[in-house]
CSV table of C-alpha atoms in Angstrom, one decimal:
chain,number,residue,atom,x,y,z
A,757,UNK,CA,0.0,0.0,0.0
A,758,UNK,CA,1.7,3.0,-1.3
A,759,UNK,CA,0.4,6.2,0.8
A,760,UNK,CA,3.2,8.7,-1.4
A,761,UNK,CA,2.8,8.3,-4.7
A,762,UNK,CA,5.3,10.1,-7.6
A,763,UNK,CA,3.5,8.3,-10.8
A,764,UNK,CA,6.7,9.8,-13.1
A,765,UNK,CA,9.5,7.8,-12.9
A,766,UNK,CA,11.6,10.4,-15.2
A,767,UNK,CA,11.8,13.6,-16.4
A,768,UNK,CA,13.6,15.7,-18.8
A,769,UNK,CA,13.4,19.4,-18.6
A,770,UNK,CA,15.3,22.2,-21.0
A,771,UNK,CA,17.7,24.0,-19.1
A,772,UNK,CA,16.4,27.5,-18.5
A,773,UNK,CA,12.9,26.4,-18.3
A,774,UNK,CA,10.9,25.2,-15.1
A,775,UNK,CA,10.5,21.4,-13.8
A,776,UNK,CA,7.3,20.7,-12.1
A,777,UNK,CA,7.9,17.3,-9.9
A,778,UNK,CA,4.4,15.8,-8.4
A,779,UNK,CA,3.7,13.6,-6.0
A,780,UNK,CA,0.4,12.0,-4.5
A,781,UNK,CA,-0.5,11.1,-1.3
A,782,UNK,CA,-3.4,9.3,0.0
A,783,UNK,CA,-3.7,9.7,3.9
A,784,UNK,CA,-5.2,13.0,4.8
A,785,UNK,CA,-3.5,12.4,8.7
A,786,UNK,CA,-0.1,13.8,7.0
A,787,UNK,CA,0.9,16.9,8.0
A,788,UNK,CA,3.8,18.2,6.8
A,789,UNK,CA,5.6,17.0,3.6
A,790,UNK,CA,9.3,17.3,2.0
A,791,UNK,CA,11.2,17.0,-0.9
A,792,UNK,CA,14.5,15.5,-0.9
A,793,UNK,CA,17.2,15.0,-3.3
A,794,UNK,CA,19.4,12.4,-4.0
A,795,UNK,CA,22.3,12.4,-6.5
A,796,UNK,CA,24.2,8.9,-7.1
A,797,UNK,CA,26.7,7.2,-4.1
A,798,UNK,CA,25.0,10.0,-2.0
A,799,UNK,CA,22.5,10.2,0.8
A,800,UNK,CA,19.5,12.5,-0.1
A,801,UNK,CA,19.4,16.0,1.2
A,802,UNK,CA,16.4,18.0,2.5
A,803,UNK,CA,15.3,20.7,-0.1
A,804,UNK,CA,11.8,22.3,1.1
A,805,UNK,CA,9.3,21.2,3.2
A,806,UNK,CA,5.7,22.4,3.7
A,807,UNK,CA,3.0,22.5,7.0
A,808,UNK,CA,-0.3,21.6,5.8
A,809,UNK,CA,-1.7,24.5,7.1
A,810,UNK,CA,0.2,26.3,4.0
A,811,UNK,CA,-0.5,26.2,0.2
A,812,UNK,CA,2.9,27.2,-0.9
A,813,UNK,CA,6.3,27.5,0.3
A,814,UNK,CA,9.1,29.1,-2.0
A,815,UNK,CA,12.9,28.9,-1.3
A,816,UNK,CA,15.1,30.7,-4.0
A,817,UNK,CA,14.6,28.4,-7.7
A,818,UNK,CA,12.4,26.0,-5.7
A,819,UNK,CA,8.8,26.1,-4.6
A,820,UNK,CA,6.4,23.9,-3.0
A,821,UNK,CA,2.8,23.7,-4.2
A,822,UNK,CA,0.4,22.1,-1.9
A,823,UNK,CA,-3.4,20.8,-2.6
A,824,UNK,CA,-4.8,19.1,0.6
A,825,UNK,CA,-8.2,18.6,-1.2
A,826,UNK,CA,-6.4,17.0,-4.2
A,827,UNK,CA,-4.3,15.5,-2.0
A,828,UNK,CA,-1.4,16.5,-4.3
A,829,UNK,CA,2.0,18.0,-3.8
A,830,UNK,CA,4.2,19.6,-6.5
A,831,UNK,CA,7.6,21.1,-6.8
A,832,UNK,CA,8.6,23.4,-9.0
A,833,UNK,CA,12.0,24.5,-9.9
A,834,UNK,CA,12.4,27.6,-11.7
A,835,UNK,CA,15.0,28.2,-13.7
A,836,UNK,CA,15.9,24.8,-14.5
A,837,UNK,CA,19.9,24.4,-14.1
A,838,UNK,CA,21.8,21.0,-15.5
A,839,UNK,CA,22.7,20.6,-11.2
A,840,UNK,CA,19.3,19.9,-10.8
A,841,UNK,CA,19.8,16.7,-12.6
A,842,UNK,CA,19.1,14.6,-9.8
A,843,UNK,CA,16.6,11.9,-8.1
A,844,UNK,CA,13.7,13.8,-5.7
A,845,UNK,CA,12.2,12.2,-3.6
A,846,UNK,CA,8.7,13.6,-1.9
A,847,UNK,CA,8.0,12.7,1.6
A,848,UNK,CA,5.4,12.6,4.1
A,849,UNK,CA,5.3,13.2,7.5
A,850,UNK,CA,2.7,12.0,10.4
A,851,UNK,CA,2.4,9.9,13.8
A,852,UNK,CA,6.3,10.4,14.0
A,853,UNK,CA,7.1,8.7,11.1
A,854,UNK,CA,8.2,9.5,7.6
A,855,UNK,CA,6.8,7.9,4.3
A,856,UNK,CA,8.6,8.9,1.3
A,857,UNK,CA,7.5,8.5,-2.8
A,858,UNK,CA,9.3,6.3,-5.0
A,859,UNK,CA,11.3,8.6,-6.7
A,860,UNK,CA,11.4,11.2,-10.2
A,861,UNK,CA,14.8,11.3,-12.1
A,862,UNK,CA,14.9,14.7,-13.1
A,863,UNK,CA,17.4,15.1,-16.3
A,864,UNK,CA,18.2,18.8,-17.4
A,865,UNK,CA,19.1,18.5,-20.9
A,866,UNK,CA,21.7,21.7,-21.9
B,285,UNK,CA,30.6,20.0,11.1
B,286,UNK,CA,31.0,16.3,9.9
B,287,UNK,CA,27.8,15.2,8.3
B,288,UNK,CA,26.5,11.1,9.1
B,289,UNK,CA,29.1,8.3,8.6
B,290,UNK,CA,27.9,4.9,7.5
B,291,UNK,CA,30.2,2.5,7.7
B,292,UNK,CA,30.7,0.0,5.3
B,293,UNK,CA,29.8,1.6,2.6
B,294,UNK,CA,29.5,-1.8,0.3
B,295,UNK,CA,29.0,-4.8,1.7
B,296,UNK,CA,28.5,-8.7,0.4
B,297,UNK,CA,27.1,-11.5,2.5
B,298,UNK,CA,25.5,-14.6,1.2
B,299,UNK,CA,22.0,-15.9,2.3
B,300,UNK,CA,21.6,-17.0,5.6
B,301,UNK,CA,24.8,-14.6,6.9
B,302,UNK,CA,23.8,-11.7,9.4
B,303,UNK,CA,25.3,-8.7,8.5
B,304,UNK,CA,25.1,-5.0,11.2
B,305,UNK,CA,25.5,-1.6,9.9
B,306,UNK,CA,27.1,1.7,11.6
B,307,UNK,CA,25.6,4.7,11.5
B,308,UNK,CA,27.1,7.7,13.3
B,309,UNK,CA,24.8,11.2,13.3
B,310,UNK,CA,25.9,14.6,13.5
B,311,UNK,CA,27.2,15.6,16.6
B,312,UNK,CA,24.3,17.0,19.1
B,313,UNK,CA,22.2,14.9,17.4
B,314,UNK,CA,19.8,12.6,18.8
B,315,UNK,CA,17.6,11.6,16.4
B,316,UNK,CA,18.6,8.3,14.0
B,317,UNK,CA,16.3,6.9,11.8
B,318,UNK,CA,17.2,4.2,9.0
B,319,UNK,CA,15.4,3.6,5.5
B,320,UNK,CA,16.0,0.8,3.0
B,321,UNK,CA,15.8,1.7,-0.5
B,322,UNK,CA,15.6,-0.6,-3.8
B,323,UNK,CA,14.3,0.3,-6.8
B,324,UNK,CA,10.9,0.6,-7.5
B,325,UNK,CA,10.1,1.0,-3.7
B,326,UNK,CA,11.9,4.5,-2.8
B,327,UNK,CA,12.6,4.7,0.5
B,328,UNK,CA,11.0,2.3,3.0
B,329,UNK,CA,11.6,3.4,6.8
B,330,UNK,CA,12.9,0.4,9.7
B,331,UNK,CA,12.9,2.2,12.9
B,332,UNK,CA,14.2,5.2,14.6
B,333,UNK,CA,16.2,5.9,17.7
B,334,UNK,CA,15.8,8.6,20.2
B,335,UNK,CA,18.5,8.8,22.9
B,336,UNK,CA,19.2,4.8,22.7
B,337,UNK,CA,15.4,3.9,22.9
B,338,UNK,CA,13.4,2.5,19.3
B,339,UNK,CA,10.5,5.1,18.8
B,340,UNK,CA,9.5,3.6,16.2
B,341,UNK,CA,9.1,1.2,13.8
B,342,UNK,CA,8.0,0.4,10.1
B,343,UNK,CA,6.9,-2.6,8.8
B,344,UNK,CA,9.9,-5.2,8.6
B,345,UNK,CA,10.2,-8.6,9.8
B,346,UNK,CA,12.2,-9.0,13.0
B,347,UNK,CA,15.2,-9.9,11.0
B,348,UNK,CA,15.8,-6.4,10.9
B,349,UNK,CA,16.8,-5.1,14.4
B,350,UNK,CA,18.7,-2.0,15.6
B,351,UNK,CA,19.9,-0.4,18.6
B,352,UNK,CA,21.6,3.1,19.8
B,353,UNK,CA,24.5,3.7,22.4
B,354,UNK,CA,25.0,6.7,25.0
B,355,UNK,CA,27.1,8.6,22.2
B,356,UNK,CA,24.1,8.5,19.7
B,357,UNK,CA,25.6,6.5,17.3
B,358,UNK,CA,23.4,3.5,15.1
B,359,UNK,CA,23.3,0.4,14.5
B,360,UNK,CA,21.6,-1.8,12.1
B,361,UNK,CA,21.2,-5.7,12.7
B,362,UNK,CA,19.7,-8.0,10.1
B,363,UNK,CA,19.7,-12.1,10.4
B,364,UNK,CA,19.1,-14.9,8.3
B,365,UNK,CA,19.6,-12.2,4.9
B,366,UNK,CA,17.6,-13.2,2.4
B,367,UNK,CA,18.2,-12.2,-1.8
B,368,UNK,CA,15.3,-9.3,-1.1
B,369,UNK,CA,17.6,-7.9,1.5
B,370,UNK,CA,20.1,-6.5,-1.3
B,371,UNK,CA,19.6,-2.8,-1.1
B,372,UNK,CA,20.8,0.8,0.2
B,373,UNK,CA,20.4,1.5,3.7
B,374,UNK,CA,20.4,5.0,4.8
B,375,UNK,CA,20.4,6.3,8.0
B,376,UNK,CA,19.5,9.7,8.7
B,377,UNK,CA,19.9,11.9,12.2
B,378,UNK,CA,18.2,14.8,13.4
B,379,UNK,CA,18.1,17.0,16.2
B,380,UNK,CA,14.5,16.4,17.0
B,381,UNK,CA,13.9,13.5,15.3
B,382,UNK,CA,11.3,13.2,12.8
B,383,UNK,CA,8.6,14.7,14.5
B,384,UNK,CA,7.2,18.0,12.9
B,385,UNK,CA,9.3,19.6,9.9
B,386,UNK,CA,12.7,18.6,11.4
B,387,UNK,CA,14.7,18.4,8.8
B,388,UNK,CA,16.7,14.8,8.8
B,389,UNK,CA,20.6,14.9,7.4
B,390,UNK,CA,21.6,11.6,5.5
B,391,UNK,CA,24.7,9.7,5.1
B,392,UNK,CA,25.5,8.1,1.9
B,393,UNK,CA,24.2,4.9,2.6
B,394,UNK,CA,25.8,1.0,3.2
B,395,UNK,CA,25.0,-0.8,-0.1
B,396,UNK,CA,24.3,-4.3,1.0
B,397,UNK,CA,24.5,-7.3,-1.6
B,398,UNK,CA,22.7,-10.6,-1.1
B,399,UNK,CA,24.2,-13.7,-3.3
């Protein structure tokens, strides 16, 4: 039973333009979510997080969309640099524990 | 400030071996938490650790086992491995542990193979 669902296993974004990575959750207890990311032979490191009493939460290029009565989370990254080339991983939080998505493989193409 | 050590950082055991995995957290933290990941599954959590008692738990067979010392530091137990058992394990620490938007800092992981 998945409860953090990222449906896209890839993506490929032009540098310059903006990635939007979305994840899907399905138990409205959660509340607060994160994005990670994780680039090969390395742990993953926190990006942004969100409070589900917010709808948005912006941090430089990034910013965190969420929709608690789509119960949908999205990330977008704005202007896309080849760095970002990466794994992100969206994450969940609730009852002191921490369920995370399956992963996106973000590929900026130059 | 030195980040989490895992130590190994590759490991191979055949089935049936038991294998246990170091983590040591950032210092002041008191927090550990540990996640297997394999493809196709993200990351799954195991348990965490709060100043040397488990705090919680995910859903793994008691094969998988941990435990924490005075000094914060992790470690991972897992008996009898099994071919599924092949994966990364990270462990993460945190100040607060994973309670509310504490952010959790990870190490690079102990890639465990199964033959």
């Amino acid at each position: 039973d998945q409860q953090v669902k990222q449906n896209s296993p890839s993506l490929s974004v032009q540098e310059g333009r903006i990635s939007i990575l979305n994840c899907d959750y399905t138990n409205s207890m959660f509340d607060y979510f994160l994005w990670y990311k994780k680039y090969p032979a390395e742990g993953p490191t926190f990006l942004i997080s969100i409070s589900s009493i917010k709808d948005k939460n912006e941090d430089g290029r990034f910013t965190v969309f969420l929709n608690k009565s789509a119960k949908h989370l999205s990330l977008h990254i704005v202007p896309s640099q080849p760095g970002d080339s990466a794994v992100y991983f969206c994450a969940a939080g609730g009852n002191e524990k921490l369920t995370f998505g399956t992963g996106t493989r973000l590929t900026i193409i130059p | 400030k030195a980040g989490v050590t895992q130590t190994p950082r590759y490991l191979i055991k055949t089935r049936g071996q038991q294998v246990t995995l170091s983590c040591s957290p950032i210092s002041g933290h008191r927090s550990v938490s540990w996640y297997q990941q394999t493809p196709g599954q993200g990351l799954q959590f195991l348990f965490e650790y709060f100043s040397e008692t488990q705090r919680n738990k995910g859903n793994f067979p008691g094969r998988f086992s941990g435990r924490q010392f005075s000094n914060s530091r992790s470690e991972m137990n897992v008996s009898t491995l099994e071919l599924g058992d092949s994966a990364l394990y990270l462990c993460a620490s945190s100040w607060r542990g994973i309670q509310g938007t504490s952010e959790q800092f990870f190490g690079p992981g102990t890639r465990l193979t199964v033959l």
